[in-house]
Coordinates of C-alpha atoms and ligand atoms in Angstrom, one line a residue:
X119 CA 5.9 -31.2 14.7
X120 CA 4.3 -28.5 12.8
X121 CA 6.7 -25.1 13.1
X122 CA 5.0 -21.8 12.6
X123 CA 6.1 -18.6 12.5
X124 CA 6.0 -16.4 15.4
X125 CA 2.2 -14.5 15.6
X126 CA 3.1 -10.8 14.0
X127 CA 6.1 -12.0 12.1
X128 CA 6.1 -12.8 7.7
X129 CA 8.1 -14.7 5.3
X130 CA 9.4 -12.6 2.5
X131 CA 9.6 -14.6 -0.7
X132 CA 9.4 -14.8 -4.7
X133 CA 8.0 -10.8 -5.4
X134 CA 7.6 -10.1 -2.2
X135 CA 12.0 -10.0 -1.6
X136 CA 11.6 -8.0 -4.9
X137 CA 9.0 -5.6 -4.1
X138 CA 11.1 -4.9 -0.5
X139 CA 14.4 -4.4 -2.7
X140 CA 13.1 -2.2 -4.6
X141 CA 11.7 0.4 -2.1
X142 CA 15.0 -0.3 -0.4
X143 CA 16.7 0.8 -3.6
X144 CA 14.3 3.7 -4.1
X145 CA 14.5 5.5 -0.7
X146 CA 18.4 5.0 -0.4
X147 CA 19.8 6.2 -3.7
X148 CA 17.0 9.3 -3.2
X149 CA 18.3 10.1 0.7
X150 CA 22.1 9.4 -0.8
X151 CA 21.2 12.9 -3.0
X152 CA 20.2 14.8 -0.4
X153 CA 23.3 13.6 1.4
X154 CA 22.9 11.1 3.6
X155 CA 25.1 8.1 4.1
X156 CA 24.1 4.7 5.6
X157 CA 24.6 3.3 9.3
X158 CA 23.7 -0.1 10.2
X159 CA 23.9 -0.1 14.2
X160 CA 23.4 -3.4 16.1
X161 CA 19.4 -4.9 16.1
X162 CA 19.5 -5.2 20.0
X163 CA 20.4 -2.4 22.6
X164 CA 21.0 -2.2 26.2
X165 CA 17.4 -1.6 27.3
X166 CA 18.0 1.8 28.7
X167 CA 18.7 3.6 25.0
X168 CA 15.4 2.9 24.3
X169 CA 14.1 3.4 27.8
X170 CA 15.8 7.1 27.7
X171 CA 15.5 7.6 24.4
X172 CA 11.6 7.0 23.4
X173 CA 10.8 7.9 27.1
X174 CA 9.6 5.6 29.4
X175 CA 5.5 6.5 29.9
X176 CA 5.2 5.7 25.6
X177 CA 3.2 3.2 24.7
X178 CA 6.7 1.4 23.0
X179 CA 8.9 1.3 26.3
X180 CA 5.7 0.4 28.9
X181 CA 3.8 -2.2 26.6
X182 CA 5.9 -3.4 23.5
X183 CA 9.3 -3.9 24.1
X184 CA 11.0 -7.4 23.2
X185 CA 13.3 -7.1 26.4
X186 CA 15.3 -10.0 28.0
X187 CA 18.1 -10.7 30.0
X188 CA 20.9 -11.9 28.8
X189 CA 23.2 -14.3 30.1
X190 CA 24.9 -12.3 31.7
X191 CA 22.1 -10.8 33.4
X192 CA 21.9 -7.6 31.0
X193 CA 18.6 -6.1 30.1
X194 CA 19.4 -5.8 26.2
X195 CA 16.2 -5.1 24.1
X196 CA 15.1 -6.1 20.4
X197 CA 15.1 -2.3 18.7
X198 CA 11.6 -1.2 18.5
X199 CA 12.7 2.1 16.4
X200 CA 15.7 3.3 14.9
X201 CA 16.1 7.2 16.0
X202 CA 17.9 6.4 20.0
X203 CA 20.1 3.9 18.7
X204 CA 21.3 5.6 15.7
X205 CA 21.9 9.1 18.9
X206 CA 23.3 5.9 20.9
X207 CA 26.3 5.4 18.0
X208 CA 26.5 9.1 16.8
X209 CA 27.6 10.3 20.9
X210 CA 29.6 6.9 21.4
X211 CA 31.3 7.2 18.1
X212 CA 31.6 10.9 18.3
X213 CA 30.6 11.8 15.0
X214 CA 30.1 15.0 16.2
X215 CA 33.5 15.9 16.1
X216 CA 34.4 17.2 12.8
X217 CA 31.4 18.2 11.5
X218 CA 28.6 20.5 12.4
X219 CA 26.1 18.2 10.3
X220 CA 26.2 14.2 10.4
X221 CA 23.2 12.6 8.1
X222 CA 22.2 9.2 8.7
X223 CA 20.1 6.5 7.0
X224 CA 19.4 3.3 7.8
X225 CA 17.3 0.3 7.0
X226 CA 16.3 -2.8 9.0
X227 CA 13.5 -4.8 10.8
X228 CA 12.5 -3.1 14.0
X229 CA 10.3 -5.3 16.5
X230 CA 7.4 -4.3 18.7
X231 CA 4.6 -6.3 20.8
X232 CA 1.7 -5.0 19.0
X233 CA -1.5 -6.4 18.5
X234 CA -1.0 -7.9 15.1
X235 CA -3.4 -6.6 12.2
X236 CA -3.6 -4.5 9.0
X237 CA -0.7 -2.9 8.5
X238 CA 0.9 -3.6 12.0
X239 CA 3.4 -6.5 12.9
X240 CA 5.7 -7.5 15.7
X241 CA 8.7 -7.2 13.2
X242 CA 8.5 -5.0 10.3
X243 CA 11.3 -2.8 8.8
X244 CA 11.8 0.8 8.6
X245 CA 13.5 2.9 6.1
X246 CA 15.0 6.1 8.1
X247 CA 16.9 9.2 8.5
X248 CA 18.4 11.1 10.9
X249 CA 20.2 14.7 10.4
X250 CA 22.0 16.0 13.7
X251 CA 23.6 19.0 14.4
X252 CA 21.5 21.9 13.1
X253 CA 18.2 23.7 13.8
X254 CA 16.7 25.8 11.4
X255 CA 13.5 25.2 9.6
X256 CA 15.4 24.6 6.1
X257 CA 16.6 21.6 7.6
X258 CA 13.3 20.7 8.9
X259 CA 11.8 21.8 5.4
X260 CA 14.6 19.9 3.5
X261 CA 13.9 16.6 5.6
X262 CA 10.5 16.6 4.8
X263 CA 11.1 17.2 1.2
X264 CA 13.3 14.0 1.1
X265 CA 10.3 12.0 2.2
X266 CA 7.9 13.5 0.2
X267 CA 10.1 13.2 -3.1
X268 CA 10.4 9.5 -2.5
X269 CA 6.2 9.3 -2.0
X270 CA 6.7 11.2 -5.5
X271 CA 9.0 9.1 -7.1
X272 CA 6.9 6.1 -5.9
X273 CA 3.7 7.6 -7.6
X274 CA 1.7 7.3 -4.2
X275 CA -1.5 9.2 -4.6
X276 CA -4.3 10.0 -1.4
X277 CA -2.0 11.0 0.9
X278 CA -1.4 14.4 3.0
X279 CA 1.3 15.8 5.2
X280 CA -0.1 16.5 8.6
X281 CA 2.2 18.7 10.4
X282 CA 2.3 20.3 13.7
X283 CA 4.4 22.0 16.0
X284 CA 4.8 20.9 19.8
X285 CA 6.7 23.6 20.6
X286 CA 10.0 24.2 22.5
X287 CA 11.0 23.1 26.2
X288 CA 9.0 25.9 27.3
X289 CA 6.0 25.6 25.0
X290 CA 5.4 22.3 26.1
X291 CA 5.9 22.8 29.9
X292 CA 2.9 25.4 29.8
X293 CA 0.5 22.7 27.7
X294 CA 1.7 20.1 30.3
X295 CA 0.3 21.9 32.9
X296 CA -3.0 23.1 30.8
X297 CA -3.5 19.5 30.2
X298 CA -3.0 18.8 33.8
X299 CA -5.4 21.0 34.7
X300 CA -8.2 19.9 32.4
X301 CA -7.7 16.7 32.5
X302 CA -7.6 16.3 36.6
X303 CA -11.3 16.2 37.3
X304 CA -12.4 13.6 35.0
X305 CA -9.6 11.5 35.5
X306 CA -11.6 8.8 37.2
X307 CA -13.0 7.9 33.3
X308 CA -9.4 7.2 32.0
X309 CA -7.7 3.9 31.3
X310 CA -5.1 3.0 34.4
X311 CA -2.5 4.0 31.6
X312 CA -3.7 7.4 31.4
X313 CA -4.6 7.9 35.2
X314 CA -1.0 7.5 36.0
X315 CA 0.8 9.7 32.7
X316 CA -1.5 12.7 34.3
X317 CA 1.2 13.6 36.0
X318 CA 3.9 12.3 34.7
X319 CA 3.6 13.0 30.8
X320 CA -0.2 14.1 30.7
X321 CA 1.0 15.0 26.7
X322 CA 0.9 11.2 25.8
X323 CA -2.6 10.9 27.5
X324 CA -4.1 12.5 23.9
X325 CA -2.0 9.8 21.8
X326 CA -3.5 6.7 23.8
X327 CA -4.8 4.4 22.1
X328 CA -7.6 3.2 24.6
X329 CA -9.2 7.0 24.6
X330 CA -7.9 8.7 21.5
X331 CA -11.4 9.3 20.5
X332 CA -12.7 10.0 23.3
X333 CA -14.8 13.3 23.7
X334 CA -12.5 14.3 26.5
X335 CA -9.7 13.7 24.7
X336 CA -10.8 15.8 21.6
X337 CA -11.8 18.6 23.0
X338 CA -8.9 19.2 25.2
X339 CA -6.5 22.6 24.8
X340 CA -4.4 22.3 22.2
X341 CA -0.8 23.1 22.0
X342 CA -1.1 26.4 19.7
X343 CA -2.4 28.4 22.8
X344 CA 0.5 27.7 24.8
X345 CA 3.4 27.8 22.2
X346 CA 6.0 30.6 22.8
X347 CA 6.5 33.3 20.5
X348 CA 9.8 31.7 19.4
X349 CA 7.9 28.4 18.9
X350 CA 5.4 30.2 17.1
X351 CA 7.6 31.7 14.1
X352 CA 9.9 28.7 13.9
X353 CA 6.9 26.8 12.7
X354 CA 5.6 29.4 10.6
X355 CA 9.1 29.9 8.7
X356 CA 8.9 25.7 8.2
X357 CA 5.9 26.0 7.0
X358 CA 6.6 29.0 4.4
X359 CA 9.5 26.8 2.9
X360 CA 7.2 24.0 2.4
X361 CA 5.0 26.1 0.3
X362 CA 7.8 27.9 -1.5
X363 CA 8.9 23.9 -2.7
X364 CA 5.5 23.2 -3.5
X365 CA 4.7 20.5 -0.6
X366 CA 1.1 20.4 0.3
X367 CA 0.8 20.0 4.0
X368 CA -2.5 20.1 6.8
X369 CA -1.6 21.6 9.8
X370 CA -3.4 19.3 12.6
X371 CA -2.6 20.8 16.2
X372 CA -3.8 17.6 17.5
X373 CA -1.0 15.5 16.3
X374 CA 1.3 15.1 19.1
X375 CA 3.4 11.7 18.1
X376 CA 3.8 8.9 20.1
X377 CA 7.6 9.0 21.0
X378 CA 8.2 11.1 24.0
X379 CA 11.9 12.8 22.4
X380 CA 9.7 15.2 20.0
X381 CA 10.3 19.2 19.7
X382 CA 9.1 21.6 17.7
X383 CA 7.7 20.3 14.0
X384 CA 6.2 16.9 13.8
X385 CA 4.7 15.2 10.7
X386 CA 3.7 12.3 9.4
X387 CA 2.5 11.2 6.0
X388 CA -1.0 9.2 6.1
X389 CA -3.1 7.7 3.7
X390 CA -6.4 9.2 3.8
X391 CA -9.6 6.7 4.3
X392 CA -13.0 8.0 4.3
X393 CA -12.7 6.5 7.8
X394 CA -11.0 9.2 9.9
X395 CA -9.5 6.2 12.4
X396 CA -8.6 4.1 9.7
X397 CA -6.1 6.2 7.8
X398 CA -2.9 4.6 7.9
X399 CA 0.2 6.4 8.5
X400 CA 3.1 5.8 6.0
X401 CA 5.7 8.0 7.9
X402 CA 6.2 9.8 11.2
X403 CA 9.0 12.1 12.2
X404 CA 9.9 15.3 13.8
X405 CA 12.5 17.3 15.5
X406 CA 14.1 16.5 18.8
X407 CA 16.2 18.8 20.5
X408 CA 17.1 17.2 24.1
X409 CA 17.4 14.1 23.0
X410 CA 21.3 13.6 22.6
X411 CA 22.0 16.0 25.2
X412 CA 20.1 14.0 27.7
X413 CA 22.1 11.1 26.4
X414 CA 25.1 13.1 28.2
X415 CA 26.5 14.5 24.5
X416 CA 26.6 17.7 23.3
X417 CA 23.7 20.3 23.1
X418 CA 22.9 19.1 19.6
X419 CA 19.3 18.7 18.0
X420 CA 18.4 16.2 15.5
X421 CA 15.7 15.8 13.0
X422 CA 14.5 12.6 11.2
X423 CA 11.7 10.2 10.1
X424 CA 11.1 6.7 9.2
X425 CA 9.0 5.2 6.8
X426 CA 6.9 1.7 7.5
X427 CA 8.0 -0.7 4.7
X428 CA 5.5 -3.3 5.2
X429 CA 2.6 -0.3 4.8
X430 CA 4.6 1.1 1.8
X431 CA 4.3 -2.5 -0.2
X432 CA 0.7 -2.6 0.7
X433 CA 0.0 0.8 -0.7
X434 CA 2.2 0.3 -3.5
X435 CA -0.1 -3.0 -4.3
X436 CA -3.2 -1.3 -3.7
X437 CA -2.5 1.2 -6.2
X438 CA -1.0 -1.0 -8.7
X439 CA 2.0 1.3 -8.5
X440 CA 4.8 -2.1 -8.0
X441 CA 6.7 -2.3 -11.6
X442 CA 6.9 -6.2 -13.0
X443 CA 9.3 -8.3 -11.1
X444 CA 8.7 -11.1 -13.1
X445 CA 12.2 -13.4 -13.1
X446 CA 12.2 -14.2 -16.6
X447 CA 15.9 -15.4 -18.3
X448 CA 17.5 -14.4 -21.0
X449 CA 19.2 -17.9 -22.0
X450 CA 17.2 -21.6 -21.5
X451 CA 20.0 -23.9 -22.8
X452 CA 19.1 -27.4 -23.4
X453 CA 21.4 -30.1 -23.3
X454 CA 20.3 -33.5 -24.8
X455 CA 22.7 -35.5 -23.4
X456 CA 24.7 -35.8 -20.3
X457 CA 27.8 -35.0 -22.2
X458 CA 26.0 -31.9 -23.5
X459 CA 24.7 -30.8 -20.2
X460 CA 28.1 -30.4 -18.9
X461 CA 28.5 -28.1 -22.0
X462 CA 25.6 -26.0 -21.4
X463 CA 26.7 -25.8 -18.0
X464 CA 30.3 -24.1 -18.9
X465 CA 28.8 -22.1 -21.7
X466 CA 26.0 -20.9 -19.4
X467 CA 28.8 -19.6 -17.0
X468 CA 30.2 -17.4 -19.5
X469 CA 27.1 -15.9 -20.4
X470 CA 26.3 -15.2 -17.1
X471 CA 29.3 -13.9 -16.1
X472 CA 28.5 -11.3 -19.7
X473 CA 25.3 -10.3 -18.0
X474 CA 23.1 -12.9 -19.3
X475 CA 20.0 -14.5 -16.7
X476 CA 20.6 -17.9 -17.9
X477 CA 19.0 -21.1 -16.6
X478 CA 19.2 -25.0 -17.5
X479 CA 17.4 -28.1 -16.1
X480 CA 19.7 -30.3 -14.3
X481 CA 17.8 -33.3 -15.0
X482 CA 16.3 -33.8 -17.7
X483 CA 17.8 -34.9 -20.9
X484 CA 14.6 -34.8 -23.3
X485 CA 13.4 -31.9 -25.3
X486 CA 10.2 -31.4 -23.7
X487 CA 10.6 -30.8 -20.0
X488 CA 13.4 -28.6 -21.1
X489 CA 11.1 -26.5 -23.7
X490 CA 8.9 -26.6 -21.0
X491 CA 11.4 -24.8 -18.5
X492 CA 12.1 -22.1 -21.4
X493 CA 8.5 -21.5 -21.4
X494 CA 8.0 -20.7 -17.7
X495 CA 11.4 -18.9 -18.0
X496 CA 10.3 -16.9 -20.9
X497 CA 13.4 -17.1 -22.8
X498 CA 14.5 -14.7 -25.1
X499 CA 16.7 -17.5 -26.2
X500 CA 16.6 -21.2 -26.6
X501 CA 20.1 -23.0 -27.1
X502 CA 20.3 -26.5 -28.0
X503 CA 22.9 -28.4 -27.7
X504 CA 22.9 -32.1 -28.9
X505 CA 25.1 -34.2 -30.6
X506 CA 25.3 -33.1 -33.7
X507 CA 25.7 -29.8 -32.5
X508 CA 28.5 -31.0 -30.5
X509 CA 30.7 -32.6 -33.3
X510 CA 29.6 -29.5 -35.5
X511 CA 31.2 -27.3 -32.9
X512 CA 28.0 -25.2 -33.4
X513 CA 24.9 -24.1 -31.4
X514 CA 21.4 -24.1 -32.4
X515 CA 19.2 -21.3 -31.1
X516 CA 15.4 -20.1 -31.3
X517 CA 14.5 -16.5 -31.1
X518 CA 11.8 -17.0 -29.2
X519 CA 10.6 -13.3 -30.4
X520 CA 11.3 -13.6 -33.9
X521 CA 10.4 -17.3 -34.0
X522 CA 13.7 -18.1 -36.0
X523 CA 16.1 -20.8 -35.7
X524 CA 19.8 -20.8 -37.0
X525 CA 22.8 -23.0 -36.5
X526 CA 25.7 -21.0 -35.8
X527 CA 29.5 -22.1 -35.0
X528 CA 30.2 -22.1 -31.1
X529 CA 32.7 -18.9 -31.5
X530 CA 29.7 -16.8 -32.7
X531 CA 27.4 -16.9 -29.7
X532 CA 28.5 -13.6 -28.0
X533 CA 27.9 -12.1 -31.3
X534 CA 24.9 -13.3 -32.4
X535 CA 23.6 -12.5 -29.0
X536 CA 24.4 -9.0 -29.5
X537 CA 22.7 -8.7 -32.9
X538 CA 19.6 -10.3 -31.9
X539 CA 18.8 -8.5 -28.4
X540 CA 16.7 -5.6 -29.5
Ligands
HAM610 P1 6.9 5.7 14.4 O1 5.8 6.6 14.1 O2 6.8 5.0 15.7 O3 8.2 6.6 14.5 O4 7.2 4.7 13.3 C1 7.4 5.1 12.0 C2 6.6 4.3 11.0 O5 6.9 2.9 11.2 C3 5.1 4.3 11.1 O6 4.6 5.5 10.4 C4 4.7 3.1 10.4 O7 4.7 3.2 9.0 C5 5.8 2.1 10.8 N1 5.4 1.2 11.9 C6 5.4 1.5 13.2 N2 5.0 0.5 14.0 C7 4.7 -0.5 13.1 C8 4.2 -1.8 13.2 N3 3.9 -2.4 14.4 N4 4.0 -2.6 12.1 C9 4.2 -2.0 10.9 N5 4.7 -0.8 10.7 C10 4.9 0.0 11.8 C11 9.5 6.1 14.7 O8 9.8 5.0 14.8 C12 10.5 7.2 14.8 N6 11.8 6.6 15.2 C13 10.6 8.0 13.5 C14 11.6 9.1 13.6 C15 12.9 9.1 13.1 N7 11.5 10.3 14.2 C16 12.6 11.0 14.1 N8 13.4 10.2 13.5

């Protein structure tokens, strides 16, 4: 039988596991100085967190959802996004309780049905954050200036902030009905998706992805006519801090987001293309204010992004920006015989438990295949140990950079190590 993996799904391996760890290590210990601290929640949730949370006339809840029942004849689903389950643990934890701010991060594989191509898979992780508790635009400001210091750090060029406002509670129930309106007598030319959000979520018909570009579509009201004057200065103030901290930014009143739990600012960082459809967003995020109260918690808001990790290595290859991950080790130790080996084996313990990368071929007694494995290895060092060297009680080694080689008594290794690193 010929096993496969699953269509939308990839193997990490070799640089690939490297290159992931890295941006792992990159966007944590940057979030960890702005004060954020990691929560790993469960990869499946009941199906109604997600049904709730990203609101159920989305795109994610209607077509792409991993959901199954369990065994016990649960709905659970496969997390298609981070932000509802990490509200989902904050309420049921109450990690509300002694503090007026709680910042999260997390980092994991997230899964969606999605037509698999460029840039888009059925599983592919997410780097987030999540800061609940407080609204004012210098958190907003602050948690877009997390994500675009780690763009910085990474040294990603061609890419712009979009930003936009959608407004508060009352803001968006005046667009609603604009849309409503406007959309109503042409209707008929919709997908069946859109025909039934009109009224519904008519807000969503403008992020589908069947008539996103269509002329309709584009020319409909936008949400700056309808925003209140409160809605109005928030996003003005945001948008004043950004510039005070130097963050270049587009305002685009036509981004809207694709996640129903959205207030207020919403961003997202996209690589630009000279094809307008085919820029390809890096980040999305925004403010949501109802969302943990209509998960029955406190009248808190929240704020957050999440980065696409799989989008992030491509980028990061495409502009050459990945540092060398090449595996070489320090320490190739050759044993010529089997009595030997075992020697090497013991010594190459205690180098690596010093800090040493050291490797030796488990099989081969003969000088060549093992030159051959320092070679591919790039040692630094070569160690031979044969029999002379083992009644001598002393170690021959090649400095592979200085291309010498001494003899030097067993007890000196550490030391000669030392001296002979830089
Ligand atoms: P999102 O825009 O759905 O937002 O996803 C965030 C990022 O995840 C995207 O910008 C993209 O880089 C990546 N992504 C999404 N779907 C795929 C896919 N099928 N394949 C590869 N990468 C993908 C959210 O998920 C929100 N929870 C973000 C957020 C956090 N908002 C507030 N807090």
């Amino acid at each position: 039988m010929n096993y496969q993996k699953v269509k939308g799904t990839q193997d990490f391996f070799n640089q690939q596991v490297l290159k992931y760890r890295y941006l792992e290590e990159v966007m944590t210990s940057l979030v960890k100085k702005f004060g954020y601290r990691e929560i790993i929640t469960p990869i499946f949730e009941n199906t109604e967190v997600f049904v709730r949370g990203v609101g159920d006339e989305t795109d994610i809840v209607k077509k792409e959802m991993y959901t199954f029942k369990d065994k016990g004849n649960r709905f659970v689903t496969l997390r298609p996004e981070g932000t509802a389950a990490v509200v989902r643990s904050f309420l049921e934890n109450k990690m509300y309780v002694n503090t007026n701010l709680t910042k999260l991060y997390y980092f994991g594989p997230m899964f969606r049905y999605e037509r698999p191509q460029a840039g888009r898979f059925r599983q592919f992780s997410q780097f987030g954050i999540e800061a609940f508790g407080d609204s004012s635009p210098l958190l907003d400001a602050d948690v877009i200036n997390s994500a675009f210091q780690i763009i910085k750090k990474l040294g990603i060029s061609n890419i712009v902030l979009k930003i936009n406002t959608i407004g508060d509670f009352a803001s968006r129930q005046n667009y609603a009905k604009a849309l409503k309106e406007y959309f109503r007598p042409q209707i008929q030319s919709f997908c069946e998706d859109c025909q039934s959000r009109l009224d519904r979520n008519p807000l969503r018909i403008l992020d589908c992805k069947v008539d996103q570009n269509q002329p309709l579509v584009r020319q409909a009201p936008q949400i700056n006519d309808y925003l209140t004057d409160e809605a109005k200065t928030y996003f003005s103030q945001v948008l004043g801090i950004l510039d005070v901290l130097q963050i270049p930014y587009e305002v685009t009143p036509t981004l809207v987001r694709g996640l129903d739990y959205y207030t207020d600012t919403v961003f997202e960082f996209v690589i630009k293309s000279t094809d307008e459809t085919n820029n390809l967003t890096l980040c999305g995020g925004g403010k949501y204010s109802d969302l943990i109260k209509s998960f029955g918690g406190p009248d808190l808001p929240g704020i957050g992004y999440a980065f696409g990790i799989e989008r992030l290595m491509t980028i990061l290859d495409e502009q050459d920006l990945m540092p060398d991950f090449s595996q070489n080790a320090d320490v190739v130790i050759i044993g010529l015989d089997q009595i030997a080996k075992t020697v090497s084996l013991e010594l190459a313990t205690h180098l690596r438990l010093a800090g040493y990368v050291v490797e030796i071929d488990y099989r081969n007694t003969s000088m060549k295949p093992q030159f051959r494995l320092a070679e591919t290895k790039n040692a630094r060092f070569i160690i031979i140990i044969g029999e002379e060297e083992l009644q001598n009680n002393t170690y021959t080694i090649k400095n592979t950079i200085l291309k010498t080689q001494v003899s030097i008594a067993q007890s000196d290794i550490f030391k000669y190590l030392k001296e002979n690193q830089k």
